[in-house]
Amino acid sequence: MAAQYLTVFLSLILLLLPSAFGISNRNSEGYSINGKVRFPGFSSTGFGLPAKVSNIKIILNGGEKVTFVRPDGYFSLYPDDFNLPAQGLISEVFGMHKCSILFSPFSLRNFIHNVPAGTHLIEVAAIGYFFSPVRVDVSARHPGKVQAALTENRRSLSELVLEPMVEEQYFEIREPFNVLSLLKSPMGLMIGFMVIVMFLMPKLVDPEELKRAQEEMGAQGGVPSLANFLSGAQRTN
Amino acid sequence: MNMAIRVYLLLFIVLSYSYTAFSLYEDQVGLMDWHQQYIGKVKHAVFHTHKAARKRVVVSTEENVVSSLDLRHGEIFWRHVLAPSDVIDQIDIALGKYVITLSSGGSILRAWNLPDGQMVWESTLLGPKASKPLLLVPANFKIDRENVMFVYGSGFIHAISSIDGEVIWKKELASEGINIQQLIYSDGSDTISAVGFVGTHRFGAYILDVKSGERLKYMSMEFTGGFSGDLSLVTDDTAVAIDSIGTSLVTIQFHDGLISFHQTPLSHLIQDFRRAAVISPSNIPGAFILDTDNSVTLIKVISRGELKVVEELGHATAVSDALFLPGGQQAFALVQHRDGKILLTVKLDSDDGTSNLLEETIHLDNQRGKVQKVFINTYVRVDRSNGFRVLIVMEDDSLFLLQQGEIVWSREDGLASIVDVKPVELPVEKDGVSVAKVENNLFEWLKGHLLKLKGTLMIATPDDVAAIQKMRLQSSGKSKMTRDRNGFRKLLIVLTRAGKLFALHTGDGRIVWSRLLRTLRKSETCQSPRGISLHQWQDPHHHALDQNPFVLIVGRCGDSLDSAGLLSIVDAYTGEERNHMEPVHSIVHIIPLSFTDSLEQRLHLLLDANRRAHLYPRTAEALDIFRRESGNIYWYSAETEEGTLRGHSVYKNCVLEEADNFCFDSRDLWSIVFPSESEKIAATATRSLNEVVHTQAKVTADQEVMYKYVSKNLLFLATVAPKAVGPIGSVTPDESSLIAYLIDTVTGRILHRVTHHGSVGPVHAICGIINYCDIQENKDVLKLVLGTHNLTSPITAYSRPEVSTKSQSYFFAHSLKTMAVTLTAKGITSKQVLLGTIGDQVLALDKRFLDPRRTVNPTQVEKEEGIIPLTDSLPIIPQSYVTHALKVEGLRGIVTVPAKLESTTLVFAYGTDLFFTRLAPSRTYDSLTEDFSYALLLITIGSLVVAIFVTWVWSEKKELQEKWR
């Protein structure tokens, strides 16, 4: 008889357990992904977001779900299709996800609850920053085994804290004025080339040889100098 | 000589290695691009007009946008675009500082900060079954000093704290199978009731304790007549519904635990009642609006469920919700159409009938259609009387704010839902019209260029910079209504979901004309018309230059493929509808043929659901041309459901009851059946018809010839494993695969087939390049297939070409929404692939990155050819974002149009926003850039002249010395 009471008692306890452990268990019927976006260097605590990125979207699986980031940088994603195995438990199991993940940040399972087995992709869209997409692998064979890694550098994540990889600069920066850039422009090149021809080319020629050539030219009827050329042109006018 | 070639080659390589083909300085924004932000058709609007804060109106729209608009000018303060599946059900303002949105069928509740739009909190309310989502935000109701709102969704009622979204209590209400229609809470009461129907014949009501959610009472009662449609709440304990046969109104009273019904036949209330009536969902306490075929009636509920007709409101009317005035009275607005004008009436509703508070007529242009929705708001005038402002949503999705009989502002939000885009050339400049306006005078011109020079030398003062910017923005008459030499100015003809056609000028994005198409409006014969696509109907450019171009608009009556088709031909310069065809045969596919008649009308072949082909235009000349060419016309059809691909050709005239010369039966030439258990068609792509290819062949470094397209009739098709059709994450890598085919559409021959294991859709394809997601690596993959074959012998479509394919896969960091390729006039300029990323940006990627001949270590010869060393992922250079620091929210499509200038292409990206820019994939090699400094050129020439004279003098002197010696 006593044993019977005991079993009844035990089963009662077991029945009540899920509600007792509501926090750890409350997502056992649906999945959720909780994480955080952090901008390093923005504030010492890493909390808060820069003003220019108030419109950050978190995108799951290429647009299947889109959510936004709270002022503290946290976000959560939930499924649409929510199939409940048993209705009795739901009212206890439901709960708001009030960033309880904060308190045990070192287990990835606290960030990604009960996501169906498969490979998932989380992307962050924020103008001005490049975030590496995060690949989340949920093992089918070992329930509860979750891996997350950045796809760009394959660094695995122990917590779902997303940081921008680089800040994106969409515009060319105007170089301040310098002589070099002026010289590099087509006109500068033109002038430079002219200068080279005028002042360096004669130097390249052996002076002795030049003299000889000039004498030869003189014998043939004078040097066709620039002065002659221009004055000749004037005369024809 | 060899040396010279080497040098040139080196120079070429150096030039071609500068990848950043597209890059912009920050001060060049807006110079050749424009960006317009829209929100879409407004569904709900909530005014926020407290004295202290800026006046604004918060709206939610059918494009899933929640936005806050400036009530004074209609500008967007902030805006968020939700995911397409996350449809907004309700919005409200809580605590005077949070915008609350309920979305995804009542399962996601979000709060946004009213001033800046930052999301404050988000709650997910999950439940077992779908139900009508309801949101109720009591003005000041508190539990434990926390403001609370009530949400009903998925069968549960939740009491939620407004501060942080915490659930205070929740209760399941779906257990009795009740379909909750309304939540009722009157201020100061201890109970909240939820009422609805159980099945079709029973009315049920829950009464819950407002503090704890405890169920105090459940009552239900059967009504033998049954109910149809929605329940409409009149007062806190009275509701009305229409009975199941639609002939009488049922007043339901539920008071002190008792339910009573009172039935009133509609014919008693309305004189000539014939057909079905609907209770319109406006919220006027004590009364409701009954919408019948020929009239709109305001009906009041008097004691014990008796109904009384208060007023007949005439036809085609939109009625707003009631607004409580400070004196305890209530008012509502109604809008009627009268002789092309809008008649706005604000009615004061009191116990003894209604009186008109305000009556105004407003003139709107006649391309707006009917008023769809009205939202009313009040303000206190200087003389302390009540003034009213009214927000109206029109049939073309535009939004107007009316106040004191005037339009304060308007927004063309139909442009948020573009269906299709077609570019049209502007008219040629006529003799009389002043052509290129020469610069005012030389002095002005020189001054401008001196300013520019100052700018480039970075010695300009801020004032100068502002002057330069202003000069640039209004430069070169970019918004003129005539064709320009470079072909930058065009019209973009845009069809929106509301059935309105807009012509946008590419120079500044302004609307040149707009027209609500008669064909695409609801009519007796066509209940739910829908525009599908636009086509170039007549594009005169040779011998019919005096003709205006025309576009063909194709639509459908309803969503299914076999519903009747609609055709309309519209003048692209004026928006006149030249002719329109009443519901014709169904339209499944439209094939623009490459033939035009003597008026340059393009021949179109329209395929219907019975596999018949109909020829348009229906003229003898067109028929003649078609008969001559019909042997060379082939098309294919891909049936995704059955998994077959079929090739067709024209067979003979249809055998119909009435003879139709323009109808042809088609003949199946070939078919490919894909195994349904392992493959499902995900995407097809052919080369675009208007693509111009300059050089068909390409000589590679090792003296081989490669051809750009194996044949014109090449079809690219991708199939995925049936399981992998869903989004990423729905399958594991080992059960998904993707197979890509290259198929000749004339013979149905499969030229190439390649399998990728572990890949899933969604698949985007543009000819030669496909994009899919590889879930083994979980990166988006772009892949290019290039075919070569030997063309030494004359080739016919029937000979089997030798195809050797090279393909490579690259990873791309972002998921993609859409893809496009830049098109140029002659096809000489190298191409860029435009990638619309998931973050709603458009990235230009040089096509050389997608060359399948890339190897890890290219040889010297290959390097000279411009082959980039192979990398596994594609680079993302932030400067090559076409949209620079902007987003095209809700990006859906990218259209590229070649300009007349070979180096340049015009890009139009649309979604909820519109973005237009000009791209030069290989820089503008054929024209000077806009910021080219003529002053610098003049200075250079001047200095050269000076140098010549100086050297002349020197030379003279030197010669003199020489002679004296």
Coordinates of N, CA, C and O in Angstrom, one line a residue, chain A residues 89-179:
Chain A
L89 N 0.6 21.0 -20.9 CA 1.8 21.6 -20.3 C 2.0 23.0 -20.8 O 2.7 23.8 -20.2
I90 N 1.3 23.3 -21.9 CA 1.8 24.5 -22.6 C 1.7 25.8 -21.7 O 2.6 26.6 -21.7
S91 N 0.6 25.9 -21.0 CA 0.4 27.1 -20.3 C 1.6 27.3 -19.3 O 1.9 28.5 -19.0
E92 N 2.1 26.2 -18.8 CA 3.3 26.4 -17.9 C 4.6 26.6 -18.7 O 5.4 27.4 -18.3
V93 N 4.6 26.0 -19.9 CA 5.8 26.0 -20.6 C 6.1 27.3 -21.3 O 7.2 27.8 -21.4
F94 N 5.0 27.9 -21.7 CA 5.2 29.2 -22.3 C 5.8 30.2 -21.4 O 5.7 30.2 -20.2
G95 N 6.5 31.1 -22.0 CA 7.0 32.2 -21.1 C 7.7 33.2 -22.0 O 8.0 32.9 -23.2
M96 N 8.0 34.3 -21.5 CA 8.7 35.2 -22.2 C 10.2 35.0 -22.1 O 10.6 34.5 -21.1
H97 N 10.9 35.3 -23.1 CA 12.3 35.1 -23.1 C 13.0 36.3 -22.7 O 13.3 37.1 -23.6
K98 N 13.2 36.4 -21.5 CA 13.7 37.7 -21.0 C 15.2 37.6 -20.8 O 15.7 37.8 -19.7
C99 N 15.9 37.3 -21.8 CA 17.3 37.3 -21.8 C 17.9 36.5 -20.6 O 18.9 37.0 -20.0
S100 N 17.3 35.4 -20.3 CA 17.9 34.7 -19.2 C 19.2 34.1 -19.7 O 20.0 33.7 -18.8
I101 N 19.4 34.1 -20.9 CA 20.7 33.7 -21.5 C 21.9 34.4 -20.9 O 23.0 34.0 -20.9
L102 N 21.6 35.6 -20.4 CA 22.6 36.4 -19.9 C 23.4 35.8 -18.8 O 24.6 36.0 -18.7
F103 N 22.7 35.0 -18.0 CA 23.3 34.5 -16.8 C 24.2 33.3 -17.0 O 25.0 33.0 -16.2
S104 N 24.0 32.6 -18.1 CA 25.0 31.5 -18.3 C 25.5 31.6 -19.8 O 25.0 30.9 -20.6
P105 N 26.3 32.6 -20.0 CA 26.6 32.9 -21.4 C 27.6 31.9 -22.1 O 27.9 32.1 -23.2
F106 N 28.0 30.9 -21.4 CA 29.1 30.1 -22.0 C 28.6 28.8 -22.6 O 29.5 28.0 -23.0
S107 N 27.4 28.6 -22.6 CA 26.9 27.4 -23.3 C 26.1 27.8 -24.5 O 25.1 28.5 -24.3
L108 N 26.4 27.3 -25.6 CA 25.7 27.6 -26.8 C 24.3 27.2 -26.7 O 23.4 27.8 -27.4
R109 N 24.0 26.1 -26.0 CA 22.7 25.6 -25.9 C 21.7 26.6 -25.3 O 20.5 26.5 -25.4
N110 N 22.3 27.5 -24.5 CA 21.4 28.5 -24.0 C 21.0 29.6 -25.0 O 20.1 30.3 -24.8
F111 N 21.7 29.6 -26.1 CA 21.3 30.5 -27.1 C 20.4 29.9 -28.2 O 19.6 30.6 -28.8
I112 N 20.6 28.7 -28.4 CA 19.9 28.0 -29.5 C 19.2 26.8 -28.9 O 19.8 25.8 -28.5
H113 N 17.9 27.0 -28.8 CA 17.1 26.0 -28.1 C 16.3 25.2 -29.2 O 15.6 25.7 -30.0
N114 N 16.5 23.9 -29.1 CA 15.6 23.0 -29.8 C 15.3 23.3 -31.3 O 14.2 23.2 -31.8
V115 N 16.3 23.8 -31.9 CA 16.2 24.1 -33.3 C 16.2 22.8 -34.0 O 16.9 21.9 -33.7
P116 N 15.3 22.6 -35.0 CA 15.2 21.3 -35.7 C 16.6 20.9 -36.3 O 17.3 21.8 -36.7
A117 N 16.9 19.6 -36.3 CA 18.1 19.2 -36.8 C 18.3 19.7 -38.2 O 17.4 19.7 -39.0
G118 N 19.5 20.0 -38.5 CA 19.8 20.6 -39.9 C 20.8 21.7 -39.8 O 21.4 22.0 -38.7
T119 N 21.0 22.3 -40.9 CA 22.0 23.4 -40.9 C 21.3 24.7 -41.2 O 20.5 24.7 -42.1
H120 N 21.5 25.6 -40.4 CA 20.8 26.9 -40.5 C 21.8 28.0 -40.6 O 23.0 27.9 -40.4
L121 N 21.2 29.1 -41.1 CA 22.1 30.2 -41.4 C 21.5 31.5 -40.8 O 20.3 31.8 -40.9
I122 N 22.3 32.2 -40.0 CA 21.9 33.5 -39.4 C 22.7 34.6 -40.0 O 23.9 34.5 -40.0
E123 N 22.0 35.6 -40.6 CA 22.7 36.7 -41.2 C 22.3 38.0 -40.5 O 21.2 38.1 -40.0
V124 N 23.2 38.9 -40.4 CA 22.9 40.2 -39.8 C 23.0 41.3 -40.9 O 24.0 41.3 -41.6
A125 N 22.0 42.0 -41.1 CA 22.0 43.1 -42.1 C 22.1 44.4 -41.4 O 21.1 44.8 -40.8
A126 N 23.2 45.1 -41.5 CA 23.4 46.4 -40.9 C 24.2 47.2 -41.9 O 25.3 46.9 -42.3
I127 N 23.6 48.4 -42.3 CA 24.3 49.2 -43.2 C 25.6 49.8 -42.5 O 25.5 50.2 -41.3
G128 N 26.7 49.7 -43.2 CA 27.9 50.2 -42.6 C 28.8 49.2 -42.0 O 29.9 49.5 -41.6
Y129 N 28.3 48.0 -41.8 CA 29.1 46.9 -41.2 C 29.0 45.6 -42.0 O 27.9 45.3 -42.6
F130 N 30.0 44.9 -41.9 CA 30.0 43.5 -42.5 C 30.0 42.5 -41.4 O 30.9 42.4 -40.7
F131 N 28.9 41.7 -41.4 CA 28.9 40.6 -40.4 C 29.0 39.3 -41.1 O 28.4 39.1 -42.2
S132 N 29.8 38.5 -40.6 CA 29.9 37.1 -41.2 C 28.6 36.4 -40.9 O 28.2 36.4 -39.7
P133 N 28.0 35.7 -41.9 CA 26.9 34.8 -41.5 C 27.3 33.7 -40.5 O 28.5 33.4 -40.5
V134 N 26.4 33.3 -39.7 CA 26.7 32.2 -38.8 C 26.0 31.0 -39.2 O 24.8 31.0 -39.5
R135 N 26.7 29.9 -39.3 CA 26.1 28.7 -39.6 C 25.9 27.9 -38.3 O 26.8 27.7 -37.5
V136 N 24.7 27.4 -38.2 CA 24.3 26.7 -37.0 C 24.0 25.2 -37.4 O 23.1 25.0 -38.2
D137 N 24.7 24.3 -36.8 CA 24.5 22.9 -37.1 C 23.8 22.3 -35.9 O 24.4 22.3 -34.8
V138 N 22.7 21.7 -36.1 CA 22.1 21.0 -35.0 C 22.1 19.5 -35.4 O 21.6 19.1 -36.5
S139 N 22.7 18.7 -34.6 CA 22.9 17.3 -34.9 C 21.6 16.6 -34.7 O 20.8 16.8 -33.8
A140 N 21.3 15.7 -35.7 CA 20.1 14.8 -35.6 C 20.4 13.6 -34.7 O 19.6 13.1 -34.0
R141 N 21.7 13.2 -34.8 CA 22.0 11.9 -34.0 C 22.2 12.2 -32.5 O 21.8 11.4 -31.7
H142 N 22.8 13.3 -32.2 CA 23.0 13.6 -30.8 C 22.1 14.7 -30.4 O 22.5 15.9 -30.7
P143 N 21.0 14.5 -29.9 CA 20.1 15.6 -29.6 C 20.7 16.6 -28.6 O 21.4 16.2 -27.7
G144 N 20.5 17.8 -29.0 CA 21.1 18.8 -28.1 C 22.5 19.3 -28.5 O 23.0 20.2 -27.9
K145 N 23.1 18.6 -29.4 CA 24.4 19.0 -29.8 C 24.3 20.1 -30.9 O 23.7 19.9 -31.9
V146 N 24.8 21.2 -30.5 CA 24.7 22.4 -31.4 C 26.1 23.0 -31.6 O 26.9 23.0 -30.7
Q147 N 26.3 23.3 -32.9 CA 27.6 24.0 -33.2 C 27.2 25.2 -34.0 O 26.3 25.2 -34.8
A148 N 28.0 26.2 -33.7 CA 27.8 27.5 -34.5 C 29.2 28.0 -34.9 O 30.1 27.9 -34.1
A149 N 29.3 28.4 -36.1 CA 30.5 28.9 -36.6 C 30.3 30.0 -37.6 O 29.3 30.1 -38.3
L150 N 31.3 30.9 -37.7 CA 31.2 32.0 -38.7 C 31.6 31.4 -40.0 O 32.6 30.7 -40.1
T151 N 30.9 31.7 -41.0 CA 31.2 31.0 -42.3 C 32.4 31.7 -42.9 O 33.1 31.0 -43.7
E152 N 32.7 32.9 -42.6 CA 33.8 33.6 -43.3 C 35.2 33.0 -42.9 O 36.0 32.7 -43.7
N153 N 35.4 32.9 -41.6 CA 36.7 32.4 -41.1 C 36.6 31.1 -40.4 O 37.6 30.6 -39.8
R154 N 35.5 30.5 -40.4 CA 35.2 29.2 -39.8 C 35.6 29.2 -38.3 O 35.9 28.1 -37.8
R155 N 35.5 30.3 -37.7 CA 35.8 30.3 -36.2 C 34.5 29.9 -35.6 O 33.4 30.3 -35.9
S156 N 34.6 28.9 -34.7 CA 33.4 28.4 -34.0 C 33.1 29.3 -32.8 O 34.0 29.9 -32.2
L157 N 31.8 29.4 -32.6 CA 31.4 30.3 -31.5 C 30.9 29.5 -30.3 O 30.3 28.5 -30.5
S158 N 31.3 30.0 -29.2 CA 30.8 29.4 -28.0 C 29.6 30.1 -27.4 O 28.8 29.5 -26.6
E159 N 29.3 31.3 -27.9 CA 28.1 32.0 -27.5 C 27.7 32.7 -28.8 O 28.5 33.1 -29.6
L160 N 26.4 33.0 -28.9 CA 25.9 33.6 -30.1 C 26.0 35.1 -29.9 O 25.0 35.8 -29.9
V161 N 27.2 35.6 -29.9 CA 27.4 37.0 -29.8 C 28.0 37.4 -31.2 O 29.1 36.9 -31.5
L162 N 27.3 38.2 -31.9 CA 27.8 38.6 -33.3 C 28.4 39.9 -33.3 O 27.9 40.9 -32.8
E163 N 29.6 39.9 -33.8 CA 30.3 41.2 -33.9 C 30.6 41.5 -35.4 O 30.9 40.6 -36.1
P164 N 30.6 42.7 -35.8 CA 30.9 43.0 -37.2 C 32.4 42.6 -37.5 O 33.3 42.8 -36.6
M165 N 32.6 42.1 -38.7 CA 34.0 41.7 -39.0 C 34.8 43.0 -39.4 O 35.9 43.2 -39.0
V166 N 34.1 43.8 -40.3 CA 34.8 45.0 -40.7 C 33.7 46.1 -40.8 O 32.5 45.8 -41.0
E167 N 34.1 47.3 -40.7 CA 33.3 48.4 -41.0 C 33.4 48.7 -42.5 O 34.4 48.7 -43.0
E168 N 32.2 48.9 -43.1 CA 32.3 49.0 -44.6 C 32.2 50.5 -44.9 O 31.4 51.3 -44.4
Q169 N 33.1 50.9 -45.8 CA 33.2 52.3 -46.3 C 32.7 52.2 -47.7 O 33.3 51.7 -48.6
Y170 N 31.6 52.9 -47.9 CA 31.0 52.7 -49.2 C 31.5 53.7 -50.3 O 31.2 53.6 -51.4
F171 N 32.2 54.7 -49.8 CA 32.6 55.8 -50.7 C 34.1 55.8 -50.8 O 34.8 55.5 -49.8
E172 N 34.6 56.2 -51.9 CA 36.0 56.5 -52.1 C 36.3 57.8 -51.2 O 35.5 58.6 -51.1
I173 N 37.5 57.8 -50.7 CA 37.8 59.0 -49.9 C 38.6 59.9 -50.8 O 39.6 59.5 -51.5
R174 N 38.2 61.1 -50.9 CA 39.0 62.1 -51.7 C 40.3 62.3 -51.1 O 40.5 62.7 -50.0
E175 N 41.3 62.1 -52.0 CA 42.7 62.3 -51.5 C 42.9 63.8 -51.4 O 42.5 64.6 -52.3
P176 N 43.6 64.2 -50.4 CA 43.9 65.7 -50.3 C 44.8 66.0 -51.4 O 45.6 65.2 -51.9
F177 N 44.8 67.3 -51.8 CA 45.6 67.7 -52.9 C 47.1 67.5 -52.7 O 47.7 67.9 -51.7
N178 N 47.7 66.8 -53.6 CA 49.2 66.8 -53.6 C 49.7 66.8 -55.0 O 49.0 66.5 -56.0
V179 N 51.0 67.1 -55.1 CA 51.6 67.3 -56.4 C 51.6 66.0 -57.2 O 51.4 66.0 -58.4

